[in-house]
């Protein structure tokens, strides 16, 4: 069984859904990424979705766009991001780890080489937010050849044909978008129509359905579970916590007593937020 399959089986036995936080690797610095990720795991994350920064993140709203820019400014290229993942994988051999990366990155590296590098780092799944299912065949083939689960987005109000194609091609999980637009907490998640989408996706899906976009409160998580989703993915609300503490996080390595305390404040905020969101997944 894959790590995702084991996770979903365990959660089903526990009567719980999955909570998956997103954070950008390298935000606010490569040096702090691992500590931030460890805080998310400490808080109870069932899996991780980790961003690889890109200069033109068209699917993201202002909060996550800012995290792309901060990470790029700190030198977080693909190789450095994969090194962070390798370290996390060494410490957490059973934790499902997915990455979100824009399509230009594998194009630049070479699609086969990109997925092979992801597999070597211990990555389980890759989501390309700017690659629609109708253009995903070459990516899916390269991913599966490397042992990586390709994940596709099921848009809101998509046709049955599109939902069926997304469900059929996705492995690990299916990413159902809760509302139209870009990522962000400015517009809340909506479960209107989600139950229909989940039912339709379930007819063809090789993997459970997760809800993302606009998930920022325990109530959003609970609504996603009640609508039939296997769990929820939360990005912008997590990134906002990192952003609020970014100054202290960047300078935490100096050893200054005040800076260390501010890092501990960031860690506590991340752990507490994930703990509250995870608690809302329990059926």
PDB file of C-alpha atoms in Angstrom:
ATOM      1  CA  UNK A   1       0.000   0.000   0.000  1.00  0.00           C
ATOM      2  CA  UNK A   2       1.112   3.551  -0.684  1.00  0.00           C
ATOM      3  CA  UNK A   3       1.611   5.981   2.179  1.00  0.00           C
ATOM      4  CA  UNK A   4      -1.624   7.748   1.201  1.00  0.00           C
ATOM      5  CA  UNK A   5      -3.587   4.491   1.154  1.00  0.00           C
ATOM      6  CA  UNK A   6      -2.229   3.545   4.576  1.00  0.00           C
ATOM      7  CA  UNK A   7      -3.097   6.986   5.943  1.00  0.00           C
ATOM      8  CA  UNK A   8      -6.669   6.933   4.665  1.00  0.00           C
ATOM      9  CA  UNK A   9      -7.181   3.355   5.922  1.00  0.00           C
ATOM     10  CA  UNK A  10      -5.916   4.317   9.374  1.00  0.00           C
ATOM     11  CA  UNK A  11      -8.110   7.404   9.516  1.00  0.00           C
ATOM     12  CA  UNK A  12     -11.155   5.401   8.453  1.00  0.00           C
ATOM     13  CA  UNK A  13     -10.570   3.029  11.365  1.00  0.00           C
ATOM     14  CA  UNK A  14     -10.215   6.002  13.700  1.00  0.00           C
ATOM     15  CA  UNK A  15     -13.398   7.648  12.418  1.00  0.00           C
ATOM     16  CA  UNK A  16     -11.518  10.712  11.270  1.00  0.00           C
ATOM     17  CA  UNK A  17     -10.832  12.693   8.120  1.00  0.00           C
ATOM     18  CA  UNK A  18      -7.439  13.933   7.012  1.00  0.00           C
ATOM     19  CA  UNK A  19      -6.059  17.385   7.662  1.00  0.00           C
ATOM     20  CA  UNK A  20      -3.252  18.407   5.320  1.00  0.00           C
ATOM     21  CA  UNK A  21      -1.526  21.780   5.790  1.00  0.00           C
ATOM     22  CA  UNK A  22       0.326  23.510   2.961  1.00  0.00           C
ATOM     23  CA  UNK A  23       3.472  25.557   3.442  1.00  0.00           C
ATOM     24  CA  UNK A  24       6.028  26.951   1.007  1.00  0.00           C
ATOM     25  CA  UNK A  25       9.497  25.452   1.224  1.00  0.00           C
ATOM     26  CA  UNK A  26      12.001  28.244   1.825  1.00  0.00           C
ATOM     27  CA  UNK A  27       9.522  30.701   3.344  1.00  0.00           C
ATOM     28  CA  UNK A  28      10.760  32.777   5.062  1.00  0.00           C
ATOM     29  CA  UNK A  29      14.155  31.064   4.674  1.00  0.00           C
ATOM     30  CA  UNK A  30      15.503  27.659   3.774  1.00  0.00           C
ATOM     31  CA  UNK A  31      17.060  27.437   7.203  1.00  0.00           C
ATOM     32  CA  UNK A  32      13.690  27.679   8.947  1.00  0.00           C
ATOM     33  CA  UNK A  33      11.662  25.469   6.593  1.00  0.00           C
ATOM     34  CA  UNK A  34      12.330  22.253   8.420  1.00  0.00           C
ATOM     35  CA  UNK A  35      11.429  23.755  11.795  1.00  0.00           C
ATOM     36  CA  UNK A  36       8.159  25.086  10.381  1.00  0.00           C
ATOM     37  CA  UNK A  37       7.325  21.722   8.840  1.00  0.00           C
ATOM     38  CA  UNK A  38       8.110  19.961  12.122  1.00  0.00           C
ATOM     39  CA  UNK A  39       5.664  22.282  13.903  1.00  0.00           C
ATOM     40  CA  UNK A  40       2.919  21.296  11.446  1.00  0.00           C
ATOM     41  CA  UNK A  41       3.618  17.621  12.076  1.00  0.00           C
ATOM     42  CA  UNK A  42       3.688  18.176  15.843  1.00  0.00           C
ATOM     43  CA  UNK A  43       0.259  19.797  15.578  1.00  0.00           C
ATOM     44  CA  UNK A  44      -1.200  16.645  14.053  1.00  0.00           C
ATOM     45  CA  UNK A  45      -0.878  16.964  10.259  1.00  0.00           C
ATOM     46  CA  UNK A  46      -1.849  13.690   8.616  1.00  0.00           C
ATOM     47  CA  UNK A  47       0.144  14.520   5.475  1.00  0.00           C
ATOM     48  CA  UNK A  48       1.961  17.506   4.007  1.00  0.00           C
ATOM     49  CA  UNK A  49       1.543  19.564   0.870  1.00  0.00           C
ATOM     50  CA  UNK A  50       4.738  21.516   0.272  1.00  0.00           C
ATOM     51  CA  UNK A  51       5.127  24.284  -2.270  1.00  0.00           C
ATOM     52  CA  UNK A  52       8.089  24.752  -4.596  1.00  0.00           C
ATOM     53  CA  UNK A  53       8.409  28.502  -5.260  1.00  0.00           C
ATOM     54  CA  UNK A  54       7.783  29.899  -8.741  1.00  0.00           C
ATOM     55  CA  UNK A  55       7.929  33.426 -10.115  1.00  0.00           C
ATOM     56  CA  UNK A  56       4.441  33.512 -11.668  1.00  0.00           C
ATOM     57  CA  UNK A  57       2.041  31.547  -9.427  1.00  0.00           C
ATOM     58  CA  UNK A  58      -1.183  32.221 -11.342  1.00  0.00           C
ATOM     59  CA  UNK A  59      -3.376  29.877  -9.273  1.00  0.00           C
ATOM     60  CA  UNK A  60      -2.508  31.580  -5.999  1.00  0.00           C
ATOM     61  CA  UNK A  61      -3.892  34.615  -4.225  1.00  0.00           C
ATOM     62  CA  UNK A  62      -1.809  37.352  -2.592  1.00  0.00           C
ATOM     63  CA  UNK A  63      -0.953  35.456   0.589  1.00  0.00           C
ATOM     64  CA  UNK A  64       0.663  32.475  -1.119  1.00  0.00           C
ATOM     65  CA  UNK A  65       2.090  34.660  -3.880  1.00  0.00           C
ATOM     66  CA  UNK A  66       3.985  36.441  -1.126  1.00  0.00           C
ATOM     67  CA  UNK A  67       5.365  33.149   0.137  1.00  0.00           C
ATOM     68  CA  UNK A  68       6.643  32.306  -3.370  1.00  0.00           C
ATOM     69  CA  UNK A  69       8.462  35.636  -3.523  1.00  0.00           C
ATOM     70  CA  UNK A  70       9.974  35.370  -0.037  1.00  0.00           C
ATOM     71  CA  UNK A  71      11.222  31.851  -0.768  1.00  0.00           C
ATOM     72  CA  UNK A  72      12.723  32.833  -4.119  1.00  0.00           C
ATOM     73  CA  UNK A  73      14.430  35.837  -2.520  1.00  0.00           C
ATOM     74  CA  UNK A  74      16.012  33.436  -0.034  1.00  0.00           C
ATOM     75  CA  UNK A  75      17.412  31.209  -2.774  1.00  0.00           C
ATOM     76  CA  UNK A  76      14.932  28.336  -2.587  1.00  0.00           C
ATOM     77  CA  UNK A  77      15.454  26.635  -5.943  1.00  0.00           C
ATOM     78  CA  UNK A  78      14.253  23.143  -6.789  1.00  0.00           C
ATOM     79  CA  UNK A  79      17.413  21.354  -5.621  1.00  0.00           C
ATOM     80  CA  UNK A  80      17.347  23.103  -2.252  1.00  0.00           C
ATOM     81  CA  UNK A  81      13.634  22.338  -1.822  1.00  0.00           C
ATOM     82  CA  UNK A  82      14.185  18.656  -2.558  1.00  0.00           C
ATOM     83  CA  UNK A  83      16.968  18.591   0.021  1.00  0.00           C
ATOM     84  CA  UNK A  84      14.534  19.886   2.663  1.00  0.00           C
ATOM     85  CA  UNK A  85      12.069  17.141   1.701  1.00  0.00           C
ATOM     86  CA  UNK A  86      14.804  14.521   1.983  1.00  0.00           C
ATOM     87  CA  UNK A  87      15.502  15.593   5.562  1.00  0.00           C
ATOM     88  CA  UNK A  88      11.798  15.502   6.473  1.00  0.00           C
ATOM     89  CA  UNK A  89      11.445  12.063   4.894  1.00  0.00           C
ATOM     90  CA  UNK A  90      14.358  10.709   6.918  1.00  0.00           C
ATOM     91  CA  UNK A  91      12.623  11.759  10.133  1.00  0.00           C
ATOM     92  CA  UNK A  92       9.107  10.713   9.079  1.00  0.00           C
ATOM     93  CA  UNK A  93       9.302   7.600   6.885  1.00  0.00           C
ATOM     94  CA  UNK A  94       5.536   6.907   6.871  1.00  0.00           C
ATOM     95  CA  UNK A  95       4.202  10.447   6.419  1.00  0.00           C
ATOM     96  CA  UNK A  96       2.645  11.159   2.993  1.00  0.00           C
ATOM     97  CA  UNK A  97       4.398  14.134   1.388  1.00  0.00           C
ATOM     98  CA  UNK A  98       3.062  15.893  -1.685  1.00  0.00           C
ATOM     99  CA  UNK A  99       4.504  18.850  -3.525  1.00  0.00           C
ATOM    100  CA  UNK A 100       2.717  21.584  -5.433  1.00  0.00           C
ATOM    101  CA  UNK A 101       4.796  22.962  -8.278  1.00  0.00           C
ATOM    102  CA  UNK A 102       3.980  24.943 -11.400  1.00  0.00           C
ATOM    103  CA  UNK A 103       4.375  23.208 -14.756  1.00  0.00           C
ATOM    104  CA  UNK A 104       7.312  25.329 -15.948  1.00  0.00           C
ATOM    105  CA  UNK A 105       9.552  23.734 -13.338  1.00  0.00           C
ATOM    106  CA  UNK A 106       9.343  20.151 -14.661  1.00  0.00           C
ATOM    107  CA  UNK A 107       9.447  21.539 -18.205  1.00  0.00           C
ATOM    108  CA  UNK A 108      12.727  23.337 -17.423  1.00  0.00           C
ATOM    109  CA  UNK A 109      14.286  20.327 -15.705  1.00  0.00           C
ATOM    110  CA  UNK A 110      12.897  17.717 -18.092  1.00  0.00           C
ATOM    111  CA  UNK A 111       9.720  15.901 -17.122  1.00  0.00           C
ATOM    112  CA  UNK A 112      11.262  12.468 -16.578  1.00  0.00           C
ATOM    113  CA  UNK A 113      14.250  13.865 -14.683  1.00  0.00           C
ATOM    114  CA  UNK A 114      11.960  15.990 -12.524  1.00  0.00           C
ATOM    115  CA  UNK A 115       9.809  13.072 -11.371  1.00  0.00           C
ATOM    116  CA  UNK A 116      12.856  10.885 -10.822  1.00  0.00           C
ATOM    117  CA  UNK A 117      14.340  13.575  -8.561  1.00  0.00           C
ATOM    118  CA  UNK A 118      11.057  13.814  -6.643  1.00  0.00           C
ATOM    119  CA  UNK A 119      11.053  10.050  -6.121  1.00  0.00           C
ATOM    120  CA  UNK A 120      14.658  10.122  -4.899  1.00  0.00           C
ATOM    121  CA  UNK A 121      13.713  12.799  -2.345  1.00  0.00           C
ATOM    122  CA  UNK A 122      10.889  10.650  -0.946  1.00  0.00           C
ATOM    123  CA  UNK A 123       7.954  12.586  -2.407  1.00  0.00           C
ATOM    124  CA  UNK A 124       4.664  10.712  -2.779  1.00  0.00           C
ATOM    125  CA  UNK A 125       2.613  12.991  -5.042  1.00  0.00           C
ATOM    126  CA  UNK A 126       2.935  15.978  -7.344  1.00  0.00           C
ATOM    127  CA  UNK A 127       0.170  18.493  -8.065  1.00  0.00           C
ATOM    128  CA  UNK A 128       0.646  20.894 -11.002  1.00  0.00           C
ATOM    129  CA  UNK A 129      -1.972  23.598 -10.400  1.00  0.00           C
ATOM    130  CA  UNK A 130      -1.628  25.190 -13.841  1.00  0.00           C
ATOM    131  CA  UNK A 131      -1.859  21.936 -15.810  1.00  0.00           C
ATOM    132  CA  UNK A 132      -5.477  20.964 -16.565  1.00  0.00           C
ATOM    133  CA  UNK A 133      -6.430  17.352 -16.926  1.00  0.00           C
ATOM    134  CA  UNK A 134      -6.724  17.635 -20.717  1.00  0.00           C
ATOM    135  CA  UNK A 135      -2.991  18.457 -20.878  1.00  0.00           C
ATOM    136  CA  UNK A 136      -1.809  16.061 -18.196  1.00  0.00           C
ATOM    137  CA  UNK A 137      -1.139  12.802 -20.015  1.00  0.00           C
ATOM    138  CA  UNK A 138       2.637  13.195 -20.431  1.00  0.00           C
ATOM    139  CA  UNK A 139       3.005  14.306 -16.813  1.00  0.00           C
ATOM    140  CA  UNK A 140       0.916  11.392 -15.554  1.00  0.00           C
ATOM    141  CA  UNK A 141       2.941   8.854 -17.514  1.00  0.00           C
ATOM    142  CA  UNK A 142       6.256  10.241 -16.269  1.00  0.00           C
ATOM    143  CA  UNK A 143       4.956  10.423 -12.693  1.00  0.00           C
ATOM    144  CA  UNK A 144       3.713   6.848 -12.615  1.00  0.00           C
ATOM    145  CA  UNK A 145       6.934   5.595 -14.225  1.00  0.00           C
ATOM    146  CA  UNK A 146       8.861   7.171 -11.335  1.00  0.00           C
ATOM    147  CA  UNK A 147       6.470   5.847  -8.680  1.00  0.00           C
ATOM    148  CA  UNK A 148       4.934   9.276  -8.019  1.00  0.00           C
ATOM    149  CA  UNK A 149       1.178   9.815  -7.653  1.00  0.00           C
ATOM    150  CA  UNK A 150      -0.124  12.448 -10.108  1.00  0.00           C
ATOM    151  CA  UNK A 151      -2.793  14.658  -8.529  1.00  0.00           C
ATOM    152  CA  UNK A 152      -5.238  16.792 -10.497  1.00  0.00           C
ATOM    153  CA  UNK A 153      -7.673  19.518  -9.545  1.00  0.00           C
ATOM    154  CA  UNK A 154     -11.428  18.957  -9.907  1.00  0.00           C
ATOM    155  CA  UNK A 155     -12.753  22.480 -10.611  1.00  0.00           C
ATOM    156  CA  UNK A 156     -16.014  23.682  -9.041  1.00  0.00           C
ATOM    157  CA  UNK A 157     -19.068  23.143 -11.232  1.00  0.00           C
ATOM    158  CA  UNK A 158     -16.991  21.023 -13.630  1.00  0.00           C
ATOM    159  CA  UNK A 159     -18.736  18.901 -16.218  1.00  0.00           C
ATOM    160  CA  UNK A 160     -19.195  15.209 -15.508  1.00  0.00           C
ATOM    161  CA  UNK A 161     -16.697  14.504 -18.281  1.00  0.00           C
ATOM    162  CA  UNK A 162     -14.022  16.619 -16.578  1.00  0.00           C
ATOM    163  CA  UNK A 163     -14.753  15.157 -13.138  1.00  0.00           C
ATOM    164  CA  UNK A 164     -14.487  11.636 -14.531  1.00  0.00           C
ATOM    165  CA  UNK A 165     -11.171  12.417 -16.217  1.00  0.00           C
ATOM    166  CA  UNK A 166      -9.723  13.971 -13.040  1.00  0.00           C
ATOM    167  CA  UNK A 167     -10.914  11.048 -10.934  1.00  0.00           C
ATOM    168  CA  UNK A 168      -9.490   8.491 -13.332  1.00  0.00           C
ATOM    169  CA  UNK A 169      -6.066  10.135 -13.634  1.00  0.00           C
ATOM    170  CA  UNK A 170      -5.444  11.153 -10.010  1.00  0.00           C
ATOM    171  CA  UNK A 171      -3.632   8.894  -7.583  1.00  0.00           C
ATOM    172  CA  UNK A 172      -3.013   9.401  -3.870  1.00  0.00           C
ATOM    173  CA  UNK A 173      -5.948  11.785  -3.617  1.00  0.00           C
ATOM    174  CA  UNK A 174      -8.166  13.954  -5.796  1.00  0.00           C
ATOM    175  CA  UNK A 175      -7.997  17.721  -5.167  1.00  0.00           C
ATOM    176  CA  UNK A 176     -11.539  19.122  -5.235  1.00  0.00           C
ATOM    177  CA  UNK A 177     -11.641  22.920  -5.336  1.00  0.00           C
ATOM    178  CA  UNK A 178     -14.266  24.404  -3.039  1.00  0.00           C
ATOM    179  CA  UNK A 179     -14.881  27.570  -5.048  1.00  0.00           C
ATOM    180  CA  UNK A 180     -13.841  29.398  -8.198  1.00  0.00           C
ATOM    181  CA  UNK A 181     -10.828  31.724  -8.132  1.00  0.00           C
ATOM    182  CA  UNK A 182      -7.363  31.559  -6.642  1.00  0.00           C
ATOM    183  CA  UNK A 183      -6.093  30.316  -3.283  1.00  0.00           C
ATOM    184  CA  UNK A 184      -6.681  32.493  -0.261  1.00  0.00           C
ATOM    185  CA  UNK A 185      -8.762  33.165   2.815  1.00  0.00           C
ATOM    186  CA  UNK A 186     -10.272  36.327   1.350  1.00  0.00           C
ATOM    187  CA  UNK A 187     -13.096  34.175  -0.047  1.00  0.00           C
ATOM    188  CA  UNK A 188     -14.332  31.371   2.155  1.00  0.00           C
ATOM    189  CA  UNK A 189     -14.689  27.767   1.101  1.00  0.00           C
ATOM    190  CA  UNK A 190     -18.077  26.626  -0.102  1.00  0.00           C
ATOM    191  CA  UNK A 191     -19.495  23.122   0.068  1.00  0.00           C
ATOM    192  CA  UNK A 192     -22.390  24.018  -2.238  1.00  0.00           C
ATOM    193  CA  UNK A 193     -22.306  21.341  -4.918  1.00  0.00           C
ATOM    194  CA  UNK A 194     -19.416  19.505  -3.253  1.00  0.00           C
ATOM    195  CA  UNK A 195     -21.521  16.502  -2.265  1.00  0.00           C
ATOM    196  CA  UNK A 196     -22.532  16.008  -5.909  1.00  0.00           C
ATOM    197  CA  UNK A 197     -18.916  16.360  -7.045  1.00  0.00           C
ATOM    198  CA  UNK A 198     -17.708  13.891  -4.406  1.00  0.00           C
ATOM    199  CA  UNK A 199     -20.332  11.356  -5.439  1.00  0.00           C
ATOM    200  CA  UNK A 200     -19.432  11.751  -9.102  1.00  0.00           C
ATOM    201  CA  UNK A 201     -15.697  11.597  -8.435  1.00  0.00           C
ATOM    202  CA  UNK A 202     -16.222   8.516  -6.292  1.00  0.00           C
ATOM    203  CA  UNK A 203     -17.705   6.603  -9.187  1.00  0.00           C
ATOM    204  CA  UNK A 204     -14.427   6.757 -11.102  1.00  0.00           C
ATOM    205  CA  UNK A 205     -11.810   7.731  -8.526  1.00  0.00           C
ATOM    206  CA  UNK A 206      -8.815   5.597  -7.714  1.00  0.00           C
ATOM    207  CA  UNK A 207      -8.233   7.806  -4.670  1.00  0.00           C
ATOM    208  CA  UNK A 208     -10.176   9.693  -1.954  1.00  0.00           C
ATOM    209  CA  UNK A 209     -11.333  13.275  -2.475  1.00  0.00           C
ATOM    210  CA  UNK A 210      -9.778  16.144  -0.512  1.00  0.00           C
ATOM    211  CA  UNK A 211     -11.203  19.676  -0.420  1.00  0.00           C
ATOM    212  CA  UNK A 212      -9.014  22.758  -0.821  1.00  0.00           C
ATOM    213  CA  UNK A 213      -9.130  26.545  -1.495  1.00  0.00           C
ATOM    214  CA  UNK A 214     -10.529  28.840   1.195  1.00  0.00           C
ATOM    215  CA  UNK A 215     -10.182  26.336   4.056  1.00  0.00           C
ATOM    216  CA  UNK A 216      -9.231  28.502   7.025  1.00  0.00           C
ATOM    217  CA  UNK A 217     -11.376  27.538  10.040  1.00  0.00           C
ATOM    218  CA  UNK A 218     -12.384  24.342  11.840  1.00  0.00           C
ATOM    219  CA  UNK A 219     -15.942  24.979  10.583  1.00  0.00           C
ATOM    220  CA  UNK A 220     -14.694  24.788   6.987  1.00  0.00           C
ATOM    221  CA  UNK A 221     -12.974  21.480   7.743  1.00  0.00           C
ATOM    222  CA  UNK A 222     -16.078  20.071   9.425  1.00  0.00           C
ATOM    223  CA  UNK A 223     -18.272  21.114   6.497  1.00  0.00           C
ATOM    224  CA  UNK A 224     -15.918  19.412   4.041  1.00  0.00           C
ATOM    225  CA  UNK A 225     -16.049  16.146   5.999  1.00  0.00           C
ATOM    226  CA  UNK A 226     -19.831  16.363   6.314  1.00  0.00           C
ATOM    227  CA  UNK A 227     -20.120  16.855   2.558  1.00  0.00           C
ATOM    228  CA  UNK A 228     -18.338  13.556   1.991  1.00  0.00           C
ATOM    229  CA  UNK A 229     -14.728  14.622   1.466  1.00  0.00           C
ATOM    230  CA  UNK A 230     -12.015  12.444   2.983  1.00  0.00           C
ATOM    231  CA  UNK A 231     -10.296  15.510   4.371  1.00  0.00           C
ATOM    232  CA  UNK A 232      -9.259  19.110   3.846  1.00  0.00           C
ATOM    233  CA  UNK A 233      -6.175  20.962   2.664  1.00  0.00           C
ATOM    234  CA  UNK A 234      -5.347  24.344   4.181  1.00  0.00           C
ATOM    235  CA  UNK A 235      -2.748  26.673   2.711  1.00  0.00           C
ATOM    236  CA  UNK A 236      -3.243  30.419   3.019  1.00  0.00           C
ATOM    237  CA  UNK A 237      -4.211  30.370   6.700  1.00  0.00           C
ATOM    238  CA  UNK A 238      -1.000  28.462   7.532  1.00  0.00           C
ATOM    239  CA  UNK A 239       1.123  30.718   5.331  1.00  0.00           C
ATOM    240  CA  UNK A 240      -0.355  33.782   7.076  1.00  0.00           C
ATOM    241  CA  UNK A 241       0.980  32.535  10.404  1.00  0.00           C
ATOM    242  CA  UNK A 242       4.422  32.105   8.864  1.00  0.00           C
ATOM    243  CA  UNK A 243       4.162  35.579   7.319  1.00  0.00           C
ATOM    244  CA  UNK A 244       3.191  37.174  10.639  1.00  0.00           C
ATOM    245  CA  UNK A 245       6.298  35.721  12.275  1.00  0.00           C
ATOM    246  CA  UNK A 246       8.607  35.948   9.249  1.00  0.00           C
ATOM    247  CA  UNK A 247      10.956  38.569  10.711  1.00  0.00           C
ATOM    248  CA  UNK A 248      11.575  36.544  13.852  1.00  0.00           C
ATOM    249  CA  UNK A 249      11.874  33.293  11.905  1.00  0.00           C
ATOM    250  CA  UNK A 250      14.530  34.652   9.550  1.00  0.00           C
ATOM    251  CA  UNK A 251      16.680  35.901  12.427  1.00  0.00           C
ATOM    252  CA  UNK A 252      15.988  33.051  14.853  1.00  0.00           C
ATOM    253  CA  UNK A 253      19.285  31.402  14.018  1.00  0.00           C
ATOM    254  CA  UNK A 254      21.270  34.285  15.494  1.00  0.00           C
ATOM    255  CA  UNK A 255      20.800  32.936  18.987  1.00  0.00           C
ATOM    256  CA  UNK A 256      19.518  36.229  20.352  1.00  0.00           C
ATOM    257  CA  UNK A 257      17.287  35.476  23.336  1.00  0.00           C
ATOM    258  CA  UNK A 258      14.376  37.634  22.148  1.00  0.00           C
ATOM    259  CA  UNK A 259      14.512  36.179  18.646  1.00  0.00           C
ATOM    260  CA  UNK A 260      14.511  32.609  19.978  1.00  0.00           C
ATOM    261  CA  UNK A 261      11.444  33.402  22.066  1.00  0.00           C
ATOM    262  CA  UNK A 262       9.682  34.859  19.028  1.00  0.00           C
ATOM    263  CA  UNK A 263      10.466  31.674  17.106  1.00  0.00           C
ATOM    264  CA  UNK A 264       8.907  29.678  19.926  1.00  0.00           C
ATOM    265  CA  UNK A 265       5.850  31.912  19.625  1.00  0.00           C
ATOM    266  CA  UNK A 266       5.607  31.071  15.911  1.00  0.00           C
ATOM    267  CA  UNK A 267       6.004  27.369  16.615  1.00  0.00           C
ATOM    268  CA  UNK A 268       3.283  27.446  19.261  1.00  0.00           C
ATOM    269  CA  UNK A 269       0.907  29.301  16.911  1.00  0.00           C
ATOM    270  CA  UNK A 270       1.468  26.769  14.120  1.00  0.00           C
ATOM    271  CA  UNK A 271       1.037  23.776  16.430  1.00  0.00           C
ATOM    272  CA  UNK A 272      -2.129  25.219  17.970  1.00  0.00           C
ATOM    273  CA  UNK A 273      -3.679  26.077  14.596  1.00  0.00           C
ATOM    274  CA  UNK A 274      -3.061  22.629  13.122  1.00  0.00           C
ATOM    275  CA  UNK A 275      -4.347  20.976  16.308  1.00  0.00           C
ATOM    276  CA  UNK A 276      -7.637  22.908  16.087  1.00  0.00           C
ATOM    277  CA  UNK A 277      -8.070  22.095  12.411  1.00  0.00           C
ATOM    278  CA  UNK A 278      -7.248  18.423  12.913  1.00  0.00           C
ATOM    279  CA  UNK A 279      -9.759  18.164  15.763  1.00  0.00           C
ATOM    280  CA  UNK A 280     -12.499  19.227  13.356  1.00  0.00           C
ATOM    281  CA  UNK A 281     -11.909  16.170  11.151  1.00  0.00           C
ATOM    282  CA  UNK A 282     -13.173  13.751  13.786  1.00  0.00           C
ATOM    283  CA  UNK A 283     -16.528  12.337  12.788  1.00  0.00           C
TER     284      UNK A 283
END
